[in-house]
N, CA, C and O atoms as a DFTB+ gen file, in Angstrom:
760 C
 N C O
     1  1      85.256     111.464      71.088
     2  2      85.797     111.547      72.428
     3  2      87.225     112.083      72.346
     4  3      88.032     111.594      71.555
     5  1      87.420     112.718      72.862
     6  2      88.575     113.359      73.303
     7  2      89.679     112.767      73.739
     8  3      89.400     112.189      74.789
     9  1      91.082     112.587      73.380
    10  2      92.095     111.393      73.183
    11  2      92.507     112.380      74.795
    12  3      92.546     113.584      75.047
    13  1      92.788     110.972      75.703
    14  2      93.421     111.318      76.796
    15  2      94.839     110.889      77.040
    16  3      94.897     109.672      76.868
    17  1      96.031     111.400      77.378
    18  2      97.400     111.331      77.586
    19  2      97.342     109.854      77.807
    20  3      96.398     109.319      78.389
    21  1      98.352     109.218      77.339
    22  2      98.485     107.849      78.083
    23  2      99.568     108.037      79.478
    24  3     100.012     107.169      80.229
    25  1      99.700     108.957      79.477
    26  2     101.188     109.356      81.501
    27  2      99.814     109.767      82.096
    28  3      99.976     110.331      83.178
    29  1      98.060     109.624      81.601
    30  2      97.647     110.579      82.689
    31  2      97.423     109.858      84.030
    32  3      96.549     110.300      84.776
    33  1      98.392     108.413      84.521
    34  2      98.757     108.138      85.620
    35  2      99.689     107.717      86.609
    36  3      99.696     107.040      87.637
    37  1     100.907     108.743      85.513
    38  2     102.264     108.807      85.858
    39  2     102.345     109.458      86.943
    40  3     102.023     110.643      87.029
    41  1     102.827     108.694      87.993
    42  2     103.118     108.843      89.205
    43  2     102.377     109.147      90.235
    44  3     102.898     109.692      91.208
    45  1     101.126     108.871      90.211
    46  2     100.012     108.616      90.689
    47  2      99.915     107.178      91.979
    48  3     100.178     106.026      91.633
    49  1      99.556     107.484      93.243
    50  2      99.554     106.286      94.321
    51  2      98.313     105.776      93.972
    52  3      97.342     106.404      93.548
    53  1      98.408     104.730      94.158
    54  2      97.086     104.114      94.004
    55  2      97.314     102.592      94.881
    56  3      98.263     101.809      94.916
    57  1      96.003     102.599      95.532
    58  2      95.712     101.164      96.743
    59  2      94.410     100.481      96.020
    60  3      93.270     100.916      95.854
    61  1      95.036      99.222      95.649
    62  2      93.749      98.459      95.020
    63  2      93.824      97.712      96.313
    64  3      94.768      97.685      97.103
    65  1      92.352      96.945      96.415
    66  2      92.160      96.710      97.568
    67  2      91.269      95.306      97.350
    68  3      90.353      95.463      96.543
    69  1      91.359      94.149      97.846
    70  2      90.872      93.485      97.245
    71  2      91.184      92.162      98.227
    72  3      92.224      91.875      98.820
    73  1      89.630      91.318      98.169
    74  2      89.321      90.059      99.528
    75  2      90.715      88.735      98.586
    76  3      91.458      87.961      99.190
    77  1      90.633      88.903      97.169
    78  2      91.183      87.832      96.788
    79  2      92.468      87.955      96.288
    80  3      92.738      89.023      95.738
    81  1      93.484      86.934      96.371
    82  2      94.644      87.011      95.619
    83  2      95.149      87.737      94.484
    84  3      95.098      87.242      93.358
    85  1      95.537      88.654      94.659
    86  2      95.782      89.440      93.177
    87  2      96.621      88.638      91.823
    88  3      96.483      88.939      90.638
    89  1      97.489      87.575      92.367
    90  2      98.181      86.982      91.628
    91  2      97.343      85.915      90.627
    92  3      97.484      85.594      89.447
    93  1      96.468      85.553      91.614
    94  2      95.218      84.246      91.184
    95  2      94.445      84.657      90.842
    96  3      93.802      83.833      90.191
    97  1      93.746      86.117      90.876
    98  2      92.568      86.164      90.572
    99  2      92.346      87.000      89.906
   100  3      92.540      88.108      90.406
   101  1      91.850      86.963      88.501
   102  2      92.012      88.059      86.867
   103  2      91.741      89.226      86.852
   104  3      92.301      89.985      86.061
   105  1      90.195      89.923      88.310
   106  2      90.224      90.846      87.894
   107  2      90.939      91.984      88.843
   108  3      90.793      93.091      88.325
   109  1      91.666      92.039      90.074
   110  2      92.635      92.633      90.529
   111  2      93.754      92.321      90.190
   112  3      94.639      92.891      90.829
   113  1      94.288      91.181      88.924
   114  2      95.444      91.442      88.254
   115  2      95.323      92.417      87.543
   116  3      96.071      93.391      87.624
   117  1      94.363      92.313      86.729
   118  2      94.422      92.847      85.537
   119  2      94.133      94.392      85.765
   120  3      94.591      95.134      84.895
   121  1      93.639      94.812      86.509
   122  2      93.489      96.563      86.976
   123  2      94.705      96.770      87.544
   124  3      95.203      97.852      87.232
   125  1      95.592      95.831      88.553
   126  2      97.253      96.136      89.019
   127  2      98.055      96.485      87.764
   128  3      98.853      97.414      87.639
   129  1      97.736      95.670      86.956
   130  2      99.071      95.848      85.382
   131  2      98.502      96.751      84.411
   132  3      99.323      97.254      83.644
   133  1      97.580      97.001      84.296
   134  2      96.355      97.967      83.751
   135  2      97.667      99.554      84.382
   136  3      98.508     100.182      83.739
   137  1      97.171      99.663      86.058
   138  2      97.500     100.944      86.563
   139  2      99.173     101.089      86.353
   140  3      99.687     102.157      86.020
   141  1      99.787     100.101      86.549
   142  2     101.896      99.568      86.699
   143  2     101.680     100.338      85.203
   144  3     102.232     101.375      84.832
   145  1     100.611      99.427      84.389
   146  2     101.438     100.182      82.936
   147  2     101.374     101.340      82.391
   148  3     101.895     101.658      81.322
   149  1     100.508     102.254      83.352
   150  2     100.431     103.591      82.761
   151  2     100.856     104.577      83.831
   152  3     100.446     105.699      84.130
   153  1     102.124     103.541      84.466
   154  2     103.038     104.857      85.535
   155  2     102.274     104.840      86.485
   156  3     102.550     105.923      87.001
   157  1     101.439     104.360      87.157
   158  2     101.203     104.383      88.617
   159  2     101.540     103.426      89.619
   160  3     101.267     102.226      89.585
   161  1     102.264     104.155      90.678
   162  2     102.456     103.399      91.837
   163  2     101.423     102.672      92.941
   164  3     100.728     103.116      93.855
   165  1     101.665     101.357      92.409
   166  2     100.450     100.432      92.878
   167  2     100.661      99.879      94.171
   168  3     101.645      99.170      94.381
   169  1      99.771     100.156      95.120
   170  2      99.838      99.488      96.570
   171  2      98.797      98.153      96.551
   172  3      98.051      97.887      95.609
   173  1      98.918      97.336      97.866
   174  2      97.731      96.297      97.607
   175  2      97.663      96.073      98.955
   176  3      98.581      95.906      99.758
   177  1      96.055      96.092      99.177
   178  2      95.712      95.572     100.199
   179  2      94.765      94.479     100.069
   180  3      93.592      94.542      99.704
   181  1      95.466      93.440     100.433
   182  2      94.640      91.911      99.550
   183  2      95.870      90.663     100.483
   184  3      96.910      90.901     101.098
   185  1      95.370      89.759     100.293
   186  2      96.548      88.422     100.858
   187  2      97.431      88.395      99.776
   188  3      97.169      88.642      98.598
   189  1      98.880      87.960     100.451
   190  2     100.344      87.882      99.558
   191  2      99.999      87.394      98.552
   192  3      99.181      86.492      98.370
   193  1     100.937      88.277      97.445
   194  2     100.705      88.095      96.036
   195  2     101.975      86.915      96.154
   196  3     102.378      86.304      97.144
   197  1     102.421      86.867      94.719
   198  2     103.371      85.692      94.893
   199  2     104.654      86.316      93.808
   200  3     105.405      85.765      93.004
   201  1     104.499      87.450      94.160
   202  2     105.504      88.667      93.523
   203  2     105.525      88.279      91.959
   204  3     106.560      87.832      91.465
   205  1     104.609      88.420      91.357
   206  2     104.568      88.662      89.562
   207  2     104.051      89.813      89.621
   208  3     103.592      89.911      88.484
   209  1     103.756      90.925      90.240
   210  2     102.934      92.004      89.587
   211  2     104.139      92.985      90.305
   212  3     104.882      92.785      91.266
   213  1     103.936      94.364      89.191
   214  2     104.573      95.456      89.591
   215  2     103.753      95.935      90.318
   216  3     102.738      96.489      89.894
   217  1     104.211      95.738      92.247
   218  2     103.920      96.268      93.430
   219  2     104.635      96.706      93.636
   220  3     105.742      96.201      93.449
   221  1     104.451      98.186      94.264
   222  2     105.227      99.076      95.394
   223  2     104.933      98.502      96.592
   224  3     105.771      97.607      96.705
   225  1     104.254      98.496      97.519
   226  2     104.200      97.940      98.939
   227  2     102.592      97.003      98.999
   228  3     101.567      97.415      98.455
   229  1     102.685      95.771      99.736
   230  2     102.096      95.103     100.111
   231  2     101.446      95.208     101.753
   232  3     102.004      94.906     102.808
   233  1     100.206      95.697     101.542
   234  2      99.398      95.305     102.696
   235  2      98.294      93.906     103.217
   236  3      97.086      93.831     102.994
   237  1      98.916      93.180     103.748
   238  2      98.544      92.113     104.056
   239  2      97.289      91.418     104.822
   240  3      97.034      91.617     106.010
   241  1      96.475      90.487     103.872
   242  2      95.347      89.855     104.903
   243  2      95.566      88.601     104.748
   244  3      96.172      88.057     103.825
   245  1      94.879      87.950     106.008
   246  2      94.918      85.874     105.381
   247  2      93.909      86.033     104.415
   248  3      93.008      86.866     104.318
   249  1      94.395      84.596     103.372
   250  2      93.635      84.057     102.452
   251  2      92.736      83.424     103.395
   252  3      93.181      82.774     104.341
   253  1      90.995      83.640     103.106
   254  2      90.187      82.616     103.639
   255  2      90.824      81.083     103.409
   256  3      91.454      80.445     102.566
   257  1      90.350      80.961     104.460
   258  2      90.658      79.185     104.340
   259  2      89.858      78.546     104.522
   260  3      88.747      79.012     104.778
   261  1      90.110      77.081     104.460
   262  2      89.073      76.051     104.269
   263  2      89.033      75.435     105.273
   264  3      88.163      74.566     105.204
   265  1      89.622      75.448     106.324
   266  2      90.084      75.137     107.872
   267  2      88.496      75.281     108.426
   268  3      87.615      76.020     107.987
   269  1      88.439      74.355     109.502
   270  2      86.771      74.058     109.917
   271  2      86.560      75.007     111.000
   272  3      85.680      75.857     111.129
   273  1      87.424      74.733     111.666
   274  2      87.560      76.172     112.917
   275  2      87.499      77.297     112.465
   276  3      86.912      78.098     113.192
   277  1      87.999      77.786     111.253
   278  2      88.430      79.238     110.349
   279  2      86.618      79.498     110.012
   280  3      86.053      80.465     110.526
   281  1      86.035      78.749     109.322
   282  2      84.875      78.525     108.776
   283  2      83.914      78.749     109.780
   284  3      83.322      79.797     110.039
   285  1      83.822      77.574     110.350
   286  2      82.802      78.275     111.580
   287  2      82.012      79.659     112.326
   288  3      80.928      80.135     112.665
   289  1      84.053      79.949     112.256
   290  2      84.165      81.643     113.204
   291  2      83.473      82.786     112.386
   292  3      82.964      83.812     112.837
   293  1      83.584      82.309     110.859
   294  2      83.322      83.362     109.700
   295  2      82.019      83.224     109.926
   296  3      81.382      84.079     110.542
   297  1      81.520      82.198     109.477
   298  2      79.616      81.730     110.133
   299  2      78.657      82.442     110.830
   300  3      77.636      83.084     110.586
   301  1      79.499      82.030     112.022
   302  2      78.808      82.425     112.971
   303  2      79.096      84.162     113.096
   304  3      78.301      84.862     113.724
   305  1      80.251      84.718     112.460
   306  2      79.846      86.176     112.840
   307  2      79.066      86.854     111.522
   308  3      78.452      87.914     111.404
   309  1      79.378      85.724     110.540
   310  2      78.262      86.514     109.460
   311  2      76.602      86.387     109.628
   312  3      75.724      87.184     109.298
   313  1      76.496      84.812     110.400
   314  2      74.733      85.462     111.458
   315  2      74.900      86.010     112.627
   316  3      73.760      86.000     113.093
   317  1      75.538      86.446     113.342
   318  2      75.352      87.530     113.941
   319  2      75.300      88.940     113.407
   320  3      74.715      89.837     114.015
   321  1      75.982      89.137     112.151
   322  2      75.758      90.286     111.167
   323  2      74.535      90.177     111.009
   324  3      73.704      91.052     111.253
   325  1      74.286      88.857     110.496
   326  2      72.491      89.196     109.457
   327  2      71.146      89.392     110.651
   328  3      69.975      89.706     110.438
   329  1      72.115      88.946     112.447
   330  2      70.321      89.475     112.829
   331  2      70.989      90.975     113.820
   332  3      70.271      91.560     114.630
   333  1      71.886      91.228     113.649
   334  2      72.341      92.572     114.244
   335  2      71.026      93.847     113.880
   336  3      70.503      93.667     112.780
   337  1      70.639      94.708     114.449
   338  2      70.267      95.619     113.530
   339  2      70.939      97.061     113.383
   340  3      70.394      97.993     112.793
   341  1      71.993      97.117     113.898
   342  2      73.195      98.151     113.698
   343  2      73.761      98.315     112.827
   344  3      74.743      97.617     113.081
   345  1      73.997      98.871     111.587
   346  2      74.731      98.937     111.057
   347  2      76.609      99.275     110.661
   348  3      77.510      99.008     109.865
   349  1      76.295      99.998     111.833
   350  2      77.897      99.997     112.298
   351  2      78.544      98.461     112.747
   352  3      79.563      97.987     112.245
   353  1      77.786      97.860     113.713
   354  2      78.339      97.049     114.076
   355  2      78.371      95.824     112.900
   356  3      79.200      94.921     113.016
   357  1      77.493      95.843     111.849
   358  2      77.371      94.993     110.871
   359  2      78.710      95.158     109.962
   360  3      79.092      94.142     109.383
   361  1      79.522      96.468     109.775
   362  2      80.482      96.582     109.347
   363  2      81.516      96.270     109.785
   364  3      82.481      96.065     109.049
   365  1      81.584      96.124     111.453
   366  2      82.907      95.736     112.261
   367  2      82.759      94.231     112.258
   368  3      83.669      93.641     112.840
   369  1      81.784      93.466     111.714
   370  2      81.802      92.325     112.242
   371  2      82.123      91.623     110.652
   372  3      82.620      90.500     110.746
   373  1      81.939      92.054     109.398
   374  2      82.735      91.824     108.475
   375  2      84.273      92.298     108.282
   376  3      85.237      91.711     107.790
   377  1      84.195      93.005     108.598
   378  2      85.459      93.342     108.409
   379  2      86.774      92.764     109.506
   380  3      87.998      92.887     109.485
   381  1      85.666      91.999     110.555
   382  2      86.444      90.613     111.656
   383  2      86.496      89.338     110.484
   384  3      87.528      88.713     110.237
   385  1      85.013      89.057     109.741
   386  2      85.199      88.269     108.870
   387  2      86.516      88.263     108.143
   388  3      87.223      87.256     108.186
   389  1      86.749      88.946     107.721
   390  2      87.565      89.181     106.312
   391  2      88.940      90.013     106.933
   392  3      89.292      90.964     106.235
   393  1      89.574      89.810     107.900
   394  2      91.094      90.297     109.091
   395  2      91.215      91.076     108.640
   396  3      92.308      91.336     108.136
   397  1      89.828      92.174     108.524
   398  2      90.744      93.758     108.210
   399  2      90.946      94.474     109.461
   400  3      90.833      95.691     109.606
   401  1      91.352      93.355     110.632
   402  2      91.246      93.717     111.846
   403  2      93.120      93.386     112.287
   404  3      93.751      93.661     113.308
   405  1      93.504      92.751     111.101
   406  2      94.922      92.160     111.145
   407  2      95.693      92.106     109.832
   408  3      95.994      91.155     109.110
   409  1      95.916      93.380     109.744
   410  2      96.805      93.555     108.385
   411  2      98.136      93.592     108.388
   412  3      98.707      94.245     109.261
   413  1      98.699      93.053     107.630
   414  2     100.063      92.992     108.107
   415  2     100.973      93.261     106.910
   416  3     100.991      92.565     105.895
   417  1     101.858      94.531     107.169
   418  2     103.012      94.549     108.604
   419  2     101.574      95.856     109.557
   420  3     101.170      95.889     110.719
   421  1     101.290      96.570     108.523
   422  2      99.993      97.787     109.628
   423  2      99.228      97.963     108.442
   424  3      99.497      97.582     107.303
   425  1      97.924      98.787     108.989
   426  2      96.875      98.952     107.959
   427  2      98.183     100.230     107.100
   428  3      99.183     100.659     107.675
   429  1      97.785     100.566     105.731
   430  2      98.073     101.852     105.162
   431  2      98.219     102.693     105.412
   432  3      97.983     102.661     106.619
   433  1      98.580     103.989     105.082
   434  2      97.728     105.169     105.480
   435  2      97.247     105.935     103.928
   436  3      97.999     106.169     102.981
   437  1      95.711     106.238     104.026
   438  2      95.120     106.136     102.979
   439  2      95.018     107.800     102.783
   440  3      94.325     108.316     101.907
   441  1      95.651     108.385     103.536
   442  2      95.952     110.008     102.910
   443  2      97.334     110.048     102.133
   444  3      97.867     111.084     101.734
   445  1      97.813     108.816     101.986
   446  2      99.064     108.909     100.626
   447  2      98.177     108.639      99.193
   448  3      98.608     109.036      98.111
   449  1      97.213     108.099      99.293
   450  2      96.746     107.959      97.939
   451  2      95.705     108.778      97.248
   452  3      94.663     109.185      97.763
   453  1      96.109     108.972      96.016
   454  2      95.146     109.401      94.649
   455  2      94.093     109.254      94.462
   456  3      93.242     110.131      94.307
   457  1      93.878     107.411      94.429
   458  2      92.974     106.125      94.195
   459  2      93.091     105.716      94.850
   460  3      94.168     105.447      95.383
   461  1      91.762     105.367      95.262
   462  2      91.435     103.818      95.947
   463  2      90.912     102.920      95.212
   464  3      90.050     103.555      94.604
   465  1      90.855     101.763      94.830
   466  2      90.190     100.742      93.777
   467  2      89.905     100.057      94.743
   468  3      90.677      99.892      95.687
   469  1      88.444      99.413      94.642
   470  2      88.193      98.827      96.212
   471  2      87.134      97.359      95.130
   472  3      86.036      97.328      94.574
   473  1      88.203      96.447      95.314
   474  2      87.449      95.386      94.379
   475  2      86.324      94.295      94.503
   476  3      85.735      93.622      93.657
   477  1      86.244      94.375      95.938
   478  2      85.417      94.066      96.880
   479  2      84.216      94.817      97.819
   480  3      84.487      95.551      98.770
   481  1      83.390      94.624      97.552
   482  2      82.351      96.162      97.983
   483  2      82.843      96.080      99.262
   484  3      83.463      97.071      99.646
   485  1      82.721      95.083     100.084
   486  2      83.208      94.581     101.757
   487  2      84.068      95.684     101.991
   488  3      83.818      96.234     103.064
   489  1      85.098      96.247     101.277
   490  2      86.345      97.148     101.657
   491  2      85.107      98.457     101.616
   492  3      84.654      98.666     102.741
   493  1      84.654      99.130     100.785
   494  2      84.184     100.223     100.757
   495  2      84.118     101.001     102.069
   496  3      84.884     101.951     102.236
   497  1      83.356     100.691     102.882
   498  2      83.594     101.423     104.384
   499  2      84.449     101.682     104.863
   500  3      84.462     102.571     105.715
   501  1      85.681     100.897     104.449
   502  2      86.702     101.271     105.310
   503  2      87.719     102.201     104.207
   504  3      88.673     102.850     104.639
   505  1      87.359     102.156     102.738
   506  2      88.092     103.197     101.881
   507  2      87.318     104.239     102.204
   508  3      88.060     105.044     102.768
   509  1      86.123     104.702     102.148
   510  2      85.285     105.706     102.204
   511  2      85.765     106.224     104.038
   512  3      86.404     107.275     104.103
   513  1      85.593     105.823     104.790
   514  2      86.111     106.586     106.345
   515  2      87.573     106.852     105.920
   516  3      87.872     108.044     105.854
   517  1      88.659     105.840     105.582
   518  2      89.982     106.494     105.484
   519  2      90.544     107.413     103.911
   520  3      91.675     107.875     103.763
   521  1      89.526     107.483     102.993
   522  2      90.121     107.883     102.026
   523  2      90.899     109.514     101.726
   524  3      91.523     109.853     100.720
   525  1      90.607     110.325     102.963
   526  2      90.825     111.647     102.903
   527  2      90.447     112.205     101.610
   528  3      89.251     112.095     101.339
   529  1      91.094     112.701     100.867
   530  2      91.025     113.261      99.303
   531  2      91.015     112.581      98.306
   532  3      90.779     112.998      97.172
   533  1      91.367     111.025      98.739
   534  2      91.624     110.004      97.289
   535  2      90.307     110.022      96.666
   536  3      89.463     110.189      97.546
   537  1      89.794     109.919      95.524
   538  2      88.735     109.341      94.721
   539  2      88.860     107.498      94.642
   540  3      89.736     106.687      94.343
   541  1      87.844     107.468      94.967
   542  2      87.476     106.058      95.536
   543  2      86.806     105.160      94.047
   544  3      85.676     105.470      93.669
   545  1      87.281     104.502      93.591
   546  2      86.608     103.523      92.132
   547  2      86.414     102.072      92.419
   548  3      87.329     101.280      92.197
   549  1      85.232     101.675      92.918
   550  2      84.735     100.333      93.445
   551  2      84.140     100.017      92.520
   552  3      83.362     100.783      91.951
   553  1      84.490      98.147      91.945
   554  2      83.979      97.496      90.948
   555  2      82.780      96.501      92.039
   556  3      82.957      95.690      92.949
   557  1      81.318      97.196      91.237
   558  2      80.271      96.497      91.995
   559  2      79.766      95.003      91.051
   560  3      78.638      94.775      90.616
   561  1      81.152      94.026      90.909
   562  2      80.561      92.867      90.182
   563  2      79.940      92.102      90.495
   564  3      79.579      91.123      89.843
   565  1      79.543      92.535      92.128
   566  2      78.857      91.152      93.140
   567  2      77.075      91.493      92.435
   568  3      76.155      90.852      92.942
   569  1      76.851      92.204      91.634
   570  2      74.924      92.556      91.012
   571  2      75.525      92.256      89.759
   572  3      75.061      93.025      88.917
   573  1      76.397      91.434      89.245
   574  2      75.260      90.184      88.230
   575  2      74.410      89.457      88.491
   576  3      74.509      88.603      89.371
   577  1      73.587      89.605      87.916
   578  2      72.551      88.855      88.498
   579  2      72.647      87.224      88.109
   580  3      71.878      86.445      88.672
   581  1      73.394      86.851      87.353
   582  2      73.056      85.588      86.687
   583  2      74.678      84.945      88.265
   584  3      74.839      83.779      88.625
   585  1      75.550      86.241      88.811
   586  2      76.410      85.270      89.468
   587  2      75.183      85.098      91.221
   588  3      75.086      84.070      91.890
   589  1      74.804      85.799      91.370
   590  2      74.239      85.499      92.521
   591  2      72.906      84.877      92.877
   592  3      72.597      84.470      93.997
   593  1      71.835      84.843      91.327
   594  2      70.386      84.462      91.689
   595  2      70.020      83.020      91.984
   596  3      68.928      82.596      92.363
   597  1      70.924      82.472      91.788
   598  2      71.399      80.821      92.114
   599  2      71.547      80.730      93.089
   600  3      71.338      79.551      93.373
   601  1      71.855      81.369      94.073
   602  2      73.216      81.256      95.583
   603  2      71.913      81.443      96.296
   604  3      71.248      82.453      96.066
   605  1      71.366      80.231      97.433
   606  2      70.234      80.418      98.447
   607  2      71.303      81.032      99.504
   608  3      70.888      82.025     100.102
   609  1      72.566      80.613      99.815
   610  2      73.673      80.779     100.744
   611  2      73.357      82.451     100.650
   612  3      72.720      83.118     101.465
   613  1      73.919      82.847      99.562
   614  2      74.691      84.462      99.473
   615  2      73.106      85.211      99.370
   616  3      72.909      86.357      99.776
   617  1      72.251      84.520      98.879
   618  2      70.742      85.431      98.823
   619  2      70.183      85.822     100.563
   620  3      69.758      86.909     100.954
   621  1      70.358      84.560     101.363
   622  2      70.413      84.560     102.283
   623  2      70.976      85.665     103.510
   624  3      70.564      86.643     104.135
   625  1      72.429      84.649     103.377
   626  2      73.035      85.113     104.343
   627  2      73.988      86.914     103.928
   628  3      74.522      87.682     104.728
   629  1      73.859      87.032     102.431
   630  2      75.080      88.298     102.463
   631  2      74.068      89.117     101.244
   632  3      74.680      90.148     100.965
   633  1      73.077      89.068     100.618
   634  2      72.584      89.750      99.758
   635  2      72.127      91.359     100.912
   636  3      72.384      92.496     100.518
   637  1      71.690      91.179     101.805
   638  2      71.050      92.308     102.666
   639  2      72.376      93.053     102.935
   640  3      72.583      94.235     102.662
   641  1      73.208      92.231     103.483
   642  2      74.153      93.399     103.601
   643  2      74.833      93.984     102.630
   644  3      75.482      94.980     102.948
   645  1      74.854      93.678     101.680
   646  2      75.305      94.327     100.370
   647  2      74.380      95.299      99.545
   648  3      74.616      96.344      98.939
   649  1      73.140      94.496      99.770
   650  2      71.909      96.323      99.434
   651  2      72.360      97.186     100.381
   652  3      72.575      98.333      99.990
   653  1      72.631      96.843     101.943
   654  2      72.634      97.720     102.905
   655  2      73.881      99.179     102.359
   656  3      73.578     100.372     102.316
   657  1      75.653      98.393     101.909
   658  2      76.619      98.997     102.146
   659  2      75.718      99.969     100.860
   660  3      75.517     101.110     101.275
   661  1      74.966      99.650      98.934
   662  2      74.736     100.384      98.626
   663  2      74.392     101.529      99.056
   664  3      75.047     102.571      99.068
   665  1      72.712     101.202      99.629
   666  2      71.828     102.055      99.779
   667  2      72.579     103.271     100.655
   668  3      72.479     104.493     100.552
   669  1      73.389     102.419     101.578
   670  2      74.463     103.603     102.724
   671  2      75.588     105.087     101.591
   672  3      75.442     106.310     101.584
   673  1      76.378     104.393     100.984
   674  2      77.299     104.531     100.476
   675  2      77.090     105.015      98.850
   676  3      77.417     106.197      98.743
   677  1      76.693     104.499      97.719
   678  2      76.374     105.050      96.514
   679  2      75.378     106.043      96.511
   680  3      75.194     106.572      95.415
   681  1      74.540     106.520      97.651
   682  2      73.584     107.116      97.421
   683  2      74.497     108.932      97.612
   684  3      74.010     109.924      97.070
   685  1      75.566     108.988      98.299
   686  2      76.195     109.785      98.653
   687  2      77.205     110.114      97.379
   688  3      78.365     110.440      97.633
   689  1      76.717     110.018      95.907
   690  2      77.614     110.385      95.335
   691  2      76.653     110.679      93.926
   692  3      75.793     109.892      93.531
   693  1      76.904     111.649      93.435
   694  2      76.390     112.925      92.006
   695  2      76.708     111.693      91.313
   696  3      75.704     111.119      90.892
   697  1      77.806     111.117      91.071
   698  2      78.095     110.230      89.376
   699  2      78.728     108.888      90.027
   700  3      79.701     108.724      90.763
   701  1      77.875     108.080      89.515
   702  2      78.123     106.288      89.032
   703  2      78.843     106.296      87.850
   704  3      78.726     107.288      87.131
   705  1      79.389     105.608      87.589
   706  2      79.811     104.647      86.660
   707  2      79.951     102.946      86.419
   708  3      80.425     102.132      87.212
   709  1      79.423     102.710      85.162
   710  2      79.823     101.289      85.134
   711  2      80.930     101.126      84.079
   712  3      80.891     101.720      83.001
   713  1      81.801     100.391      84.398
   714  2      83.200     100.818      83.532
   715  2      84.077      99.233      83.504
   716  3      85.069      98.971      84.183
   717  1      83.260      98.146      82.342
   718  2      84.163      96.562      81.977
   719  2      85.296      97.454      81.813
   720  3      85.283      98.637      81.472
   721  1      86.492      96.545      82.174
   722  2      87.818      96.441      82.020
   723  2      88.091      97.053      80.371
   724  3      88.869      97.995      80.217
   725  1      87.470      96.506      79.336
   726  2      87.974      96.475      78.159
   727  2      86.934      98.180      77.939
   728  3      87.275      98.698      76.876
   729  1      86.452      98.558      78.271
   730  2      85.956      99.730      78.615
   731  2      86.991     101.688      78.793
   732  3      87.234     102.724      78.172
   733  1      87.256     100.830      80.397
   734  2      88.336     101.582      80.920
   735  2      89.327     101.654      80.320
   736  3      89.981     102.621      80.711
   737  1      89.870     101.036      79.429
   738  2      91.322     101.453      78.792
   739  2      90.920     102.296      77.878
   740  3      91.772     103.185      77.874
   741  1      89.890     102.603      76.882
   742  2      89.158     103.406      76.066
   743  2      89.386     104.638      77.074
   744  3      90.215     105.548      77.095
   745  1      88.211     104.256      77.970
   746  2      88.129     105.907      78.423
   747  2      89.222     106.765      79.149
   748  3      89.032     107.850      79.699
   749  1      90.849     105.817      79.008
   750  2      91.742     106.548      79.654
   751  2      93.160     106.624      78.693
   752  3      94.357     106.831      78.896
   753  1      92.011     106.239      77.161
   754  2      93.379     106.348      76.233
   755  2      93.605     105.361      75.932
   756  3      94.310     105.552      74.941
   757  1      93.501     104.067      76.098
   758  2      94.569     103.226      75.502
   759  2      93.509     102.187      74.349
   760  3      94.029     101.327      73.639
């Protein structure tokens, strides 16, 4: 294989994008300090980090909570997702789930970026409509099978819509990749 530059993402924008804490949670740390360390300017669209990572600008969502009222609302619009048969509207009504309806200080604007890293398939629709020219790299870890064949909840209530965003969305693209963390640093040099 062919040795690739280690600057080949010097000065490069890049928006990782992601439902969970980047600070708390290993694998949107570890792709943030991954991209910081090879010169790219890292954006985040995910709930407040707790400022340990080299971020350029923070785009803001609430952390789900455990709040009974919070819970409910998520519930009930994720069965109204599962008997919708729209698919558009199945996307606006997650993405109410998950306040990509309330980002704060404003959504991005996703014609500044290179990359999109979208760590959460849930984001995909909305990187894929705003990505203009960026190349889009979504980690599909939600098809292990050993994390989901247990879950009557997620088999249930969120497995359909997640074949759905595939079957919509990966089918529209010449080359897949599957690419572990300890992977990707290989194939970009390090």
């Amino acid at each position: 294989m062919e040795e690739v530059p280690e600057n080949i993402l010097q000065g490069k924008k890049v928006l990782v994008m992601s439902i969970n804490n980047p600070s708390k949670n290993p694998r949107p740390n570890r792709i943030i300090k991954f991209l910081a360390n090879h010169g790219a300017v890292v954006d985040t669209l995910s709930p407040k980090t707790s400022g340990n990572l080299k971020i350029n600008r923070e785009f803001n969502i609430n952390e789900l909570r455990p709040r009974l009222n919070e819970r409910l609302l998520r519930a009930a619009l994720i069965l109204l997702r599962k008997v919708s048969p729209n698919f558009e509207l199945k996307v606006k009504l997650t993405e109410l789930v998950y306040g990509l309806n309330r980002i704060i200080p404003y959504p991005p604007r996703f014609d500044e970026y290179d990359l999109i890293v979208v760590e959460d398939i849930i984001f995909l629709p909305m990187a894929i409509r705003n990505r203009n020219k960026a190349k889009v790299l979504c980690d599909l870890r939600e098809f292990y099978p050993l994390e989901i064949s247990n879950s009557f909840i997620f088999l249930l209530l969120q497995s359909g819509f997640i074949n759905e965003l595939c079957m919509k969305y990966l089918k529209q693209y010449r080359r897949l990749m599957l690419i572990p963390m300890f992977y990707l640093k290989n194939l970009l040099g390090r």
